[in-house]
Amino acid sequence: MSSQVRLRLLPSDICLYDEPIQVKMSHLRSRQVVTIKASSTDEKGVLFSSSATYRADGNGDIDLVRDASLSGSYVGVEPMGLLRTLKPNTLNTLFMKEKALEPHMVKFSVHDEEQDQILAEVTNERLLMADGVSRVSVKEGSFHGVLFTPPGTGPFPAVLDLSTIMSERRAALLANKGFVVLTLPVFQEKLGNLKMLHLDPFEEAIIFLLQQPKVGSKRIGIIARSKAADVALSLAAFVPGVEAVVWINGCSANTAFPLFYKKRQILPALKVDTKKFIPTQSGAVIAKYAMDDPLKEENRATVIPIEQANTNFLFVASEDDLNWDCNIYKMEMEERLKRHGKKNFESMCYPRAGHMLEPPYTPFCPSSVNMFVKMQIMWGGEPRAHAAAEVHLWKKIQEFLRSHVSCDPVQLTDLN
């Protein structure tokens, strides 16, 4: 490596996962063209990488906040482009970073391709947990999950984070913002053994969460995406204690499995017709139009009666979601609530975003395995617009939860 060239990450090499960094180079030759590379290995051992070519200014400096990429994984000015465009070395692979105790490590390097030389290297350590946030594995009654609690005495608002598979990432990041967060997988047992889904374990989780000593809210907020989002709606409709729901790219009906509560079925399942899948050249399929129509007479019993919920809703829909037509489901719910004289909802719509809306600066995933149909599914989204939607939505989620999941007295703390 060159002893002269300097590669810096500002304000620090260590930051939180959802924080942007400024990548700067200095002591290059005037107008020198270099390639900047980023690489990271996920929890499954899959290597993700990206690169972009830049030209230094007359002083030999490059600043990714100011300067445009000439070619590579992206073109133009995009300060966090190297993280957004990290791609796996295998097709149809989702970036796995779900364990909160382990940081997301990204190696940056500057290359002189003509000389086949590495000029400088630095590693960005992206933490999922801020200083003082506690993480405790929980197994109580019929549920298991992980509880994240901010430092300080509180009181703090309580949030239940539901995910299709166990994931700690979003929950830990919300705890950094001053929420007590319990994250649960929707499926508490192996999917292959599952014939039905019960709301009772989630009710137990809500009671457990509200009993935490630092929790000051009388009711909880729930955040969920995809299948987990319809579970969140059902909790709001049938189970007491739900103050607010952030529904992200879900369905307005109960999907996949019949839903039970207190030993009786409350909703049948809306099904998918795999014959309506559209194949693509990548080997993944488009499933957007394969779900049965919940508004057809034979399927109306699957629709979740959110109009009976005393809950505030934030409906978030990506128009380019190729997993299913979540925007249609969002509009149906809006119209239904209006017909019942309800004004307890807000809506966000992202025109060129796809299904997999994650916390900011997560590598974009165009396709991966759908656990329900066990096939490679296209998730949709134009990568740059999708990344911008994630940044915008992350702020909106925090504002919504702070606004509606209140404490008495109010003391909402952002650890940043």
CSV table of C-alpha atoms in Angstrom, one decimal:
chain,number,residue,atom,x,y,z
A,1,MET,CA,0.0,0.0,0.0
A,2,SER,CA,1.0,3.6,-0.6
A,3,SER,CA,2.3,5.3,2.5
A,4,GLN,CA,1.0,8.7,1.2
A,5,VAL,CA,-2.6,8.1,0.2
A,6,ARG,CA,-5.1,8.6,3.0
A,7,LEU,CA,-8.6,7.0,3.2
A,8,ARG,CA,-10.8,8.4,5.9
A,9,LEU,CA,-14.3,7.6,7.2
A,10,LEU,CA,-16.0,10.6,8.9
A,11,PRO,CA,-16.9,11.3,11.6
A,12,SER,CA,-15.4,7.9,12.6
A,13,ASP,CA,-14.5,4.4,11.5
A,14,ILE,CA,-17.1,3.2,14.0
A,15,CYS,CA,-20.7,4.3,13.8
A,16,LEU,CA,-24.2,3.0,14.2
A,17,TYR,CA,-25.7,0.8,11.4
A,18,ASP,CA,-28.3,3.4,10.4
A,19,GLU,CA,-25.8,6.4,10.3
A,20,PRO,CA,-24.3,7.7,7.1
A,21,ILE,CA,-20.5,8.2,6.8
A,22,GLN,CA,-18.4,10.5,4.6
A,23,VAL,CA,-15.7,8.7,2.6
A,24,LYS,CA,-12.8,10.9,1.8
A,25,MET,CA,-9.4,10.3,0.1
A,26,SER,CA,-6.4,12.6,0.0
A,27,HIS,CA,-2.8,12.7,-1.2
A,28,LEU,CA,-3.6,11.2,-4.6
A,29,ARG,CA,-2.0,12.6,-7.7
A,30,SER,CA,-3.8,15.5,-9.3
A,31,ARG,CA,-6.7,14.1,-11.4
A,32,GLN,CA,-5.7,10.6,-10.6
A,33,VAL,CA,-8.4,8.0,-11.5
A,34,VAL,CA,-8.8,5.3,-8.8
A,35,THR,CA,-11.3,2.5,-7.9
A,36,ILE,CA,-12.9,2.4,-4.5
A,37,LYS,CA,-14.0,-1.0,-3.4
A,38,ALA,CA,-16.2,-2.1,-0.5
A,39,SER,CA,-16.7,-5.7,0.8
A,40,SER,CA,-18.5,-7.4,3.6
A,41,THR,CA,-19.2,-11.0,4.6
A,42,ASP,CA,-22.7,-11.7,6.0
A,43,GLU,CA,-23.7,-14.1,8.8
A,44,LYS,CA,-24.1,-16.9,6.3
A,45,GLY,CA,-20.5,-16.4,5.1
A,46,VAL,CA,-21.6,-14.9,1.7
A,47,LEU,CA,-19.3,-12.3,0.3
A,48,PHE,CA,-20.9,-9.0,-0.8
A,49,SER,CA,-18.9,-6.4,-2.8
A,50,SER,CA,-19.2,-3.2,-4.7
A,51,SER,CA,-16.9,-0.7,-6.5
A,52,ALA,CA,-16.9,2.7,-8.1
A,53,THR,CA,-14.4,4.7,-10.1
A,54,TYR,CA,-13.6,8.3,-9.2
A,55,ARG,CA,-11.3,11.0,-10.5
A,56,ALA,CA,-9.4,13.1,-7.9
A,57,ASP,CA,-9.6,16.9,-8.1
A,58,GLY,CA,-6.6,19.1,-8.7
A,59,ASN,CA,-5.4,18.8,-5.1
A,60,GLY,CA,-5.5,15.0,-5.3
A,61,ASP,CA,-8.7,14.7,-3.1
A,62,ILE,CA,-11.9,12.7,-3.5
A,63,ASP,CA,-15.0,13.3,-1.4
A,64,LEU,CA,-18.0,10.9,-2.0
A,65,VAL,CA,-20.4,13.5,-0.6
A,66,ARG,CA,-19.2,15.9,-3.4
A,67,ASP,CA,-17.8,13.9,-6.2
A,68,ALA,CA,-19.5,11.7,-8.8
A,69,SER,CA,-18.7,8.1,-9.5
A,70,LEU,CA,-17.7,7.7,-13.2
A,71,SER,CA,-18.5,4.0,-13.4
A,72,GLY,CA,-18.9,0.8,-11.4
A,73,SER,CA,-21.7,-0.3,-9.2
A,74,TYR,CA,-23.4,3.1,-9.5
A,75,VAL,CA,-22.8,6.4,-11.4
A,76,GLY,CA,-23.2,9.9,-10.0
A,77,VAL,CA,-23.0,11.5,-6.6
A,78,GLU,CA,-24.2,9.0,-4.0
A,79,PRO,CA,-22.3,9.3,-0.6
A,80,MET,CA,-23.5,5.9,0.6
A,81,GLY,CA,-23.6,4.2,-2.8
A,82,LEU,CA,-20.9,1.7,-2.0
A,83,LEU,CA,-23.0,0.2,0.9
A,84,ARG,CA,-26.3,0.3,-1.0
A,85,THR,CA,-24.8,-1.5,-4.0
A,86,LEU,CA,-23.0,-4.3,-2.1
A,87,LYS,CA,-23.9,-7.4,-4.1
A,88,PRO,CA,-23.5,-11.1,-3.3
A,89,ASN,CA,-21.3,-13.5,-5.2
A,90,THR,CA,-24.3,-15.7,-5.7
A,91,LEU,CA,-27.6,-14.9,-7.3
A,92,ASN,CA,-30.9,-14.4,-5.5
A,93,THR,CA,-29.2,-14.0,-2.0
A,94,LEU,CA,-30.5,-11.9,0.9
A,95,PHE,CA,-27.9,-10.0,3.0
A,96,MET,CA,-28.1,-11.6,6.5
A,97,LYS,CA,-27.2,-9.4,9.4
A,98,GLU,CA,-29.6,-10.2,12.2
A,99,LYS,CA,-27.5,-10.7,15.3
A,100,ALA,CA,-27.3,-7.4,17.2
A,101,LEU,CA,-24.2,-8.2,19.2
A,102,GLU,CA,-22.0,-8.4,16.1
A,103,PRO,CA,-21.3,-5.3,14.1
A,104,HIS,CA,-21.7,-5.0,10.3
A,105,MET,CA,-18.1,-4.9,9.1
A,106,VAL,CA,-17.4,-3.2,5.8
A,107,LYS,CA,-13.9,-3.0,4.3
A,108,PHE,CA,-13.1,-0.1,2.1
A,109,SER,CA,-10.0,0.0,-0.2
A,110,VAL,CA,-8.6,2.4,-2.8
A,111,HIS,CA,-7.0,0.8,-5.9
A,112,ASP,CA,-4.8,2.0,-8.7
A,113,GLU,CA,-6.0,-0.4,-11.4
A,114,GLU,CA,-3.2,0.6,-13.8
A,115,GLN,CA,-0.5,-0.3,-11.3
A,116,ASP,CA,-2.5,-3.2,-9.8
A,117,GLN,CA,-1.9,-1.6,-6.4
A,118,ILE,CA,-3.9,-1.1,-3.3
A,119,LEU,CA,-3.3,2.4,-2.1
A,120,ALA,CA,-5.2,2.5,1.2
A,121,GLU,CA,-7.6,0.5,3.3
A,122,VAL,CA,-9.9,1.1,6.2
A,123,THR,CA,-12.7,-0.9,7.9
A,124,ASN,CA,-16.1,0.6,8.9
A,125,GLU,CA,-17.5,-1.0,12.0
A,126,ARG,CA,-21.3,-0.4,11.9
A,127,LEU,CA,-22.8,-1.2,15.3
A,128,LEU,CA,-26.4,-2.4,15.8
A,129,MET,CA,-26.4,-1.5,19.5
A,130,ALA,CA,-25.5,1.9,21.0
A,131,ASP,CA,-23.5,2.1,24.2
A,132,GLY,CA,-25.7,1.1,27.2
A,133,VAL,CA,-28.4,-0.7,25.3
A,134,SER,CA,-29.1,-4.1,26.9
A,135,ARG,CA,-30.0,-7.3,25.0
A,136,VAL,CA,-31.7,-10.2,26.8
A,137,SER,CA,-33.0,-13.4,25.3
A,138,VAL,CA,-36.5,-14.1,26.4
A,139,LYS,CA,-38.5,-17.4,26.7
A,140,GLU,CA,-41.7,-16.9,28.6
A,141,GLY,CA,-44.8,-19.1,28.3
A,142,SER,CA,-45.6,-19.7,24.7
A,143,PHE,CA,-43.2,-17.2,23.1
A,144,HIS,CA,-39.5,-16.6,22.6
A,145,GLY,CA,-37.7,-13.5,21.4
A,146,VAL,CA,-35.1,-10.9,22.3
A,147,LEU,CA,-35.7,-7.8,24.5
A,148,PHE,CA,-33.7,-4.6,23.9
A,149,THR,CA,-33.8,-1.8,26.5
A,150,PRO,CA,-32.2,1.6,26.4
A,151,PRO,CA,-30.0,2.9,29.2
A,152,GLY,CA,-31.3,5.3,31.7
A,153,THR,CA,-34.4,5.1,34.0
A,154,GLY,CA,-37.0,5.9,31.4
A,155,PRO,CA,-39.9,5.7,31.2
A,156,PHE,CA,-39.7,4.5,27.6
A,157,PRO,CA,-42.4,3.6,25.0
A,158,ALA,CA,-42.8,-0.1,24.2
A,159,VAL,CA,-42.6,-1.6,20.7
A,160,LEU,CA,-43.2,-5.2,19.5
A,161,ASP,CA,-41.1,-5.9,16.4
A,162,LEU,CA,-42.6,-8.8,14.4
A,163,SER,CA,-40.6,-10.5,11.7
A,164,THR,CA,-41.2,-13.6,9.5
A,165,ILE,CA,-37.9,-15.1,10.7
A,166,MET,CA,-36.0,-14.1,13.8
A,167,SER,CA,-34.3,-10.8,13.3
A,168,GLU,CA,-32.7,-8.5,15.9
A,169,ARG,CA,-31.5,-5.7,13.6
A,170,ARG,CA,-34.5,-3.3,13.4
A,171,ALA,CA,-35.3,-3.9,17.1
A,172,ALA,CA,-31.8,-3.0,18.3
A,173,LEU,CA,-31.7,0.1,16.1
A,174,LEU,CA,-35.1,1.2,17.6
A,175,ALA,CA,-33.8,0.6,21.1
A,176,ASN,CA,-31.0,3.0,20.2
A,177,LYS,CA,-33.7,5.7,19.6
A,178,GLY,CA,-35.2,5.3,23.1
A,179,PHE,CA,-37.8,2.5,22.7
A,180,VAL,CA,-38.0,-0.7,24.8
A,181,VAL,CA,-38.3,-3.3,22.0
A,182,LEU,CA,-39.2,-7.0,22.1
A,183,THR,CA,-38.6,-8.7,18.8
A,184,LEU,CA,-40.3,-12.0,17.9
A,185,PRO,CA,-40.5,-14.3,14.9
A,186,VAL,CA,-44.0,-14.7,13.7
A,187,PHE,CA,-43.4,-18.4,13.5
A,188,GLN,CA,-42.5,-19.8,16.9
A,189,GLU,CA,-42.1,-23.3,15.5
A,190,LYS,CA,-40.7,-24.8,12.2
A,191,LEU,CA,-42.8,-23.7,9.2
A,192,GLY,CA,-43.0,-27.3,7.9
A,193,ASN,CA,-44.9,-28.4,11.0
A,194,LEU,CA,-47.3,-25.4,11.0
A,195,LYS,CA,-51.0,-25.9,10.2
A,196,MET,CA,-52.3,-22.8,11.9
A,197,LEU,CA,-51.2,-19.6,13.7
A,198,HIS,CA,-52.3,-18.5,17.1
A,199,LEU,CA,-52.5,-14.9,18.4
A,200,ASP,CA,-52.3,-16.0,22.1
A,201,PRO,CA,-48.4,-16.1,22.3
A,202,PHE,CA,-48.3,-12.6,20.9
A,203,GLU,CA,-50.8,-11.5,23.5
A,204,GLU,CA,-48.5,-13.0,26.2
A,205,ALA,CA,-45.6,-11.0,24.6
A,206,ILE,CA,-47.6,-7.8,24.8
A,207,ILE,CA,-48.4,-8.3,28.5
A,208,PHE,CA,-44.7,-9.2,29.2
A,209,LEU,CA,-43.5,-6.1,27.4
A,210,LEU,CA,-45.9,-3.8,29.3
A,211,GLN,CA,-44.7,-5.2,32.6
A,212,GLN,CA,-41.0,-4.2,31.9
A,213,PRO,CA,-39.9,-1.8,34.6
A,214,LYS,CA,-38.6,0.9,32.2
A,215,VAL,CA,-41.8,0.9,30.1
A,216,GLY,CA,-43.9,3.9,30.6
A,217,SER,CA,-46.6,3.5,27.9
A,218,LYS,CA,-49.9,1.9,28.8
A,219,ARG,CA,-50.2,0.3,25.4
A,220,ILE,CA,-47.6,-0.8,22.8
A,221,GLY,CA,-46.6,0.0,19.2
A,222,ILE,CA,-46.1,-2.8,16.6
A,223,ILE,CA,-43.8,-2.7,13.6
A,224,ALA,CA,-44.0,-5.5,11.0
A,225,ARG,CA,-43.5,-6.2,7.2
A,226,SER,CA,-44.9,-8.7,4.8
A,227,LYS,CA,-46.7,-11.7,6.5
A,228,ALA,CA,-45.8,-10.3,9.9
A,229,ALA,CA,-47.8,-7.1,9.0
A,230,ASP,CA,-51.1,-9.0,8.7
A,231,VAL,CA,-50.4,-10.5,12.1
A,232,ALA,CA,-49.9,-7.0,13.4
A,233,LEU,CA,-53.3,-5.9,12.0
A,234,SER,CA,-54.9,-9.0,13.6
A,235,LEU,CA,-53.4,-8.1,17.0
A,236,ALA,CA,-54.8,-4.6,16.7
A,237,ALA,CA,-58.2,-5.9,15.8
A,238,PHE,CA,-58.6,-8.7,18.3
A,239,VAL,CA,-56.1,-8.2,21.2
A,240,PRO,CA,-56.1,-5.4,23.7
A,241,GLY,CA,-53.1,-3.2,24.4
A,242,VAL,CA,-52.1,-2.1,20.8
A,243,GLU,CA,-51.8,1.7,20.5
A,244,ALA,CA,-50.1,1.9,17.1
A,245,VAL,CA,-49.2,-0.3,14.1
A,246,VAL,CA,-46.6,0.3,11.4
A,247,TRP,CA,-47.7,-1.9,8.6
A,248,ILE,CA,-45.1,-2.3,5.8
A,249,ASN,CA,-45.8,-4.0,2.5
A,250,GLY,CA,-48.3,-6.4,4.0
A,251,CYS,CA,-51.7,-7.7,3.1
A,252,SER,CA,-55.2,-6.5,4.3
A,253,ALA,CA,-56.2,-10.1,4.8
A,254,ASN,CA,-54.9,-13.0,6.9
A,255,THR,CA,-52.5,-15.0,4.7
A,256,ALA,CA,-50.9,-18.4,4.5
A,257,PHE,CA,-52.4,-20.1,7.7
A,258,PRO,CA,-55.8,-20.0,9.5
A,259,LEU,CA,-55.6,-17.7,12.5
A,260,PHE,CA,-56.7,-18.8,16.0
A,261,TYR,CA,-57.3,-16.9,19.2
A,262,LYS,CA,-58.5,-18.3,22.5
A,263,LYS,CA,-58.9,-21.8,21.0
A,264,ARG,CA,-61.2,-20.8,18.1
A,265,GLN,CA,-60.5,-19.8,14.5
A,266,ILE,CA,-61.1,-16.2,13.9
A,267,LEU,CA,-59.9,-15.9,10.3
A,268,PRO,CA,-59.4,-18.4,7.5
A,269,ALA,CA,-56.3,-18.0,5.3
A,270,LEU,CA,-56.1,-16.2,2.0
A,271,LYS,CA,-54.2,-18.4,-0.4
A,272,VAL,CA,-51.7,-18.0,-3.3
A,273,ASP,CA,-52.1,-19.5,-6.7
A,274,THR,CA,-48.5,-20.5,-7.8
A,275,LYS,CA,-49.8,-21.1,-11.4
A,276,LYS,CA,-50.0,-17.3,-11.6
A,277,PHE,CA,-46.2,-16.8,-10.9
A,278,ILE,CA,-44.4,-15.1,-13.8
A,279,PRO,CA,-40.9,-16.5,-14.5
A,280,THR,CA,-37.9,-14.2,-15.2
A,281,GLN,CA,-34.5,-14.8,-16.8
A,282,SER,CA,-32.8,-14.7,-13.4
A,283,GLY,CA,-34.7,-17.8,-12.3
A,284,ALA,CA,-36.7,-15.9,-9.8
A,285,VAL,CA,-40.5,-15.5,-10.3
A,286,ILE,CA,-42.8,-12.5,-9.9
A,287,ALA,CA,-45.6,-13.3,-7.5
A,288,LYS,CA,-47.4,-9.9,-7.5
A,289,TYR,CA,-50.6,-11.2,-9.0
A,290,ALA,CA,-50.7,-14.7,-7.5
A,291,MET,CA,-52.6,-14.0,-4.3
A,292,ASP,CA,-56.3,-14.7,-4.3
A,293,ASP,CA,-58.4,-11.5,-4.3
A,294,PRO,CA,-59.5,-10.8,-0.6
A,295,LEU,CA,-62.5,-8.8,-1.8
A,296,LYS,CA,-64.1,-11.6,-3.8
A,297,GLU,CA,-67.1,-13.0,-2.0
A,298,GLU,CA,-65.5,-16.4,-1.3
A,299,ASN,CA,-62.5,-14.7,0.3
A,300,ARG,CA,-64.1,-11.9,2.3
A,301,ALA,CA,-63.9,-13.8,5.6
A,302,THR,CA,-60.0,-13.6,5.4
A,303,VAL,CA,-60.1,-9.8,5.6
A,304,ILE,CA,-58.9,-8.5,8.9
A,305,PRO,CA,-61.5,-6.2,10.6
A,306,ILE,CA,-59.2,-3.3,11.5
A,307,GLU,CA,-62.2,-1.0,11.6
A,308,GLN,CA,-62.9,-2.4,15.0
A,309,ALA,CA,-59.5,-1.6,16.3
A,310,ASN,CA,-58.8,1.3,18.6
A,311,THR,CA,-55.4,1.8,17.1
A,312,ASN,CA,-53.4,4.3,15.1
A,313,PHE,CA,-52.1,2.9,11.8
A,314,LEU,CA,-49.2,3.9,9.5
A,315,PHE,CA,-49.7,2.1,6.2
A,316,VAL,CA,-46.5,1.9,4.1
A,317,ALA,CA,-46.7,0.5,0.6
A,318,SER,CA,-44.0,0.2,-2.2
A,319,GLU,CA,-45.6,0.5,-5.6
A,320,ASP,CA,-42.9,-1.7,-7.2
A,321,ASP,CA,-43.4,-4.5,-4.7
A,322,LEU,CA,-43.3,-7.7,-6.9
A,323,ASN,CA,-44.1,-10.0,-4.0
A,324,TRP,CA,-47.8,-8.9,-3.9
A,325,ASP,CA,-49.8,-5.8,-4.7
A,326,CYS,CA,-49.5,-4.2,-1.3
A,327,ASN,CA,-50.6,-0.8,-2.6
A,328,ILE,CA,-54.0,-2.2,-3.5
A,329,TYR,CA,-54.3,-3.6,0.0
A,330,LYS,CA,-53.3,-0.3,1.5
A,331,MET,CA,-55.9,1.6,-0.5
A,332,GLU,CA,-58.6,-0.9,0.4
A,333,MET,CA,-57.8,-0.5,4.1
A,334,GLU,CA,-57.9,3.3,3.7
A,335,GLU,CA,-61.3,3.2,2.0
A,336,ARG,CA,-62.7,0.8,4.6
A,337,LEU,CA,-61.6,2.9,7.5
A,338,LYS,CA,-63.1,6.1,5.9
A,339,ARG,CA,-66.4,4.3,5.3
A,340,HIS,CA,-66.5,3.6,9.0
A,341,GLY,CA,-65.8,7.2,9.8
A,342,LYS,CA,-62.3,6.5,11.0
A,343,LYS,CA,-59.4,8.9,10.7
A,344,ASN,CA,-56.9,6.9,12.7
A,345,PHE,CA,-54.4,6.3,9.9
A,346,GLU,CA,-51.5,7.8,7.9
A,347,SER,CA,-50.2,6.5,4.7
A,348,MET,CA,-46.8,6.5,2.9
A,349,CYS,CA,-46.3,5.3,-0.7
A,350,TYR,CA,-43.0,4.9,-2.4
A,351,PRO,CA,-43.3,4.7,-6.2
A,352,ARG,CA,-40.1,2.9,-7.1
A,353,ALA,CA,-39.4,1.0,-4.0
A,354,GLY,CA,-39.6,-2.8,-3.6
A,355,HIS,CA,-40.9,-5.2,-1.0
A,356,MET,CA,-37.8,-5.5,1.2
A,357,LEU,CA,-37.8,-2.2,2.9
A,358,GLU,CA,-35.1,-2.4,5.6
A,359,PRO,CA,-33.3,0.1,7.9
A,360,PRO,CA,-31.1,2.5,6.0
A,361,TYR,CA,-27.8,1.5,4.3
A,362,THR,CA,-28.7,-2.2,4.0
A,363,PRO,CA,-27.5,-3.8,0.7
A,364,PHE,CA,-30.4,-3.9,-1.8
A,365,CYS,CA,-31.9,-7.3,-2.4
A,366,PRO,CA,-33.7,-7.8,-5.8
A,367,SER,CA,-34.6,-11.4,-5.2
A,368,SER,CA,-34.2,-14.3,-2.7
A,369,VAL,CA,-36.0,-17.4,-1.4
A,370,ASN,CA,-39.6,-16.9,-0.3
A,371,MET,CA,-40.0,-19.2,2.7
A,372,PHE,CA,-43.7,-19.9,2.1
A,373,VAL,CA,-43.4,-21.1,-1.5
A,374,LYS,CA,-39.8,-22.2,-1.3
A,375,MET,CA,-38.9,-20.5,-4.6
A,376,GLN,CA,-36.8,-17.6,-5.6
A,377,ILE,CA,-39.0,-14.5,-5.6
A,378,MET,CA,-38.4,-11.1,-7.2
A,379,TRP,CA,-38.9,-8.4,-4.6
A,380,GLY,CA,-38.9,-5.4,-6.9
A,381,GLY,CA,-37.6,-1.9,-6.6
A,382,GLU,CA,-35.3,0.5,-8.4
A,383,PRO,CA,-32.2,0.3,-6.2
A,384,ARG,CA,-31.4,4.0,-5.8
A,385,ALA,CA,-35.0,5.0,-5.2
A,386,HIS,CA,-35.5,2.0,-2.9
A,387,ALA,CA,-32.5,3.2,-0.8
A,388,ALA,CA,-33.9,6.7,-0.6
A,389,ALA,CA,-37.2,5.3,0.6
A,390,GLU,CA,-35.5,3.4,3.4
A,391,VAL,CA,-33.8,6.5,4.7
A,392,HIS,CA,-37.1,8.5,4.6
A,393,LEU,CA,-39.2,5.8,6.1
A,394,TRP,CA,-36.8,5.1,9.0
A,395,LYS,CA,-37.3,8.7,10.2
A,396,LYS,CA,-41.1,8.5,9.6
A,397,ILE,CA,-41.4,5.3,11.7
A,398,GLN,CA,-39.6,6.9,14.7
A,399,GLU,CA,-41.8,10.0,14.4
A,400,PHE,CA,-45.0,8.0,14.2
A,401,LEU,CA,-44.1,5.7,17.2
A,402,ARG,CA,-43.0,8.7,19.3
A,403,SER,CA,-46.2,10.5,18.5
A,404,HIS,CA,-48.6,7.6,19.3
A,405,VAL,CA,-47.0,5.4,21.8
A,406,SER,CA,-46.7,7.9,24.6
A,407,CYS,CA,-45.4,7.7,28.1
A,408,ASP,CA,-46.6,9.4,31.3
A,409,PRO,CA,-44.7,11.5,31.9
A,410,VAL,CA,-43.3,11.9,28.4
A,411,GLN,CA,-39.6,11.2,28.3
A,412,LEU,CA,-38.6,10.0,24.8
A,413,THR,CA,-34.9,9.8,24.5
A,414,ASP,CA,-32.8,9.4,21.3
A,415,LEU,CA,-29.5,7.9,22.3
A,416,ASN,CA,-27.8,9.4,19.3
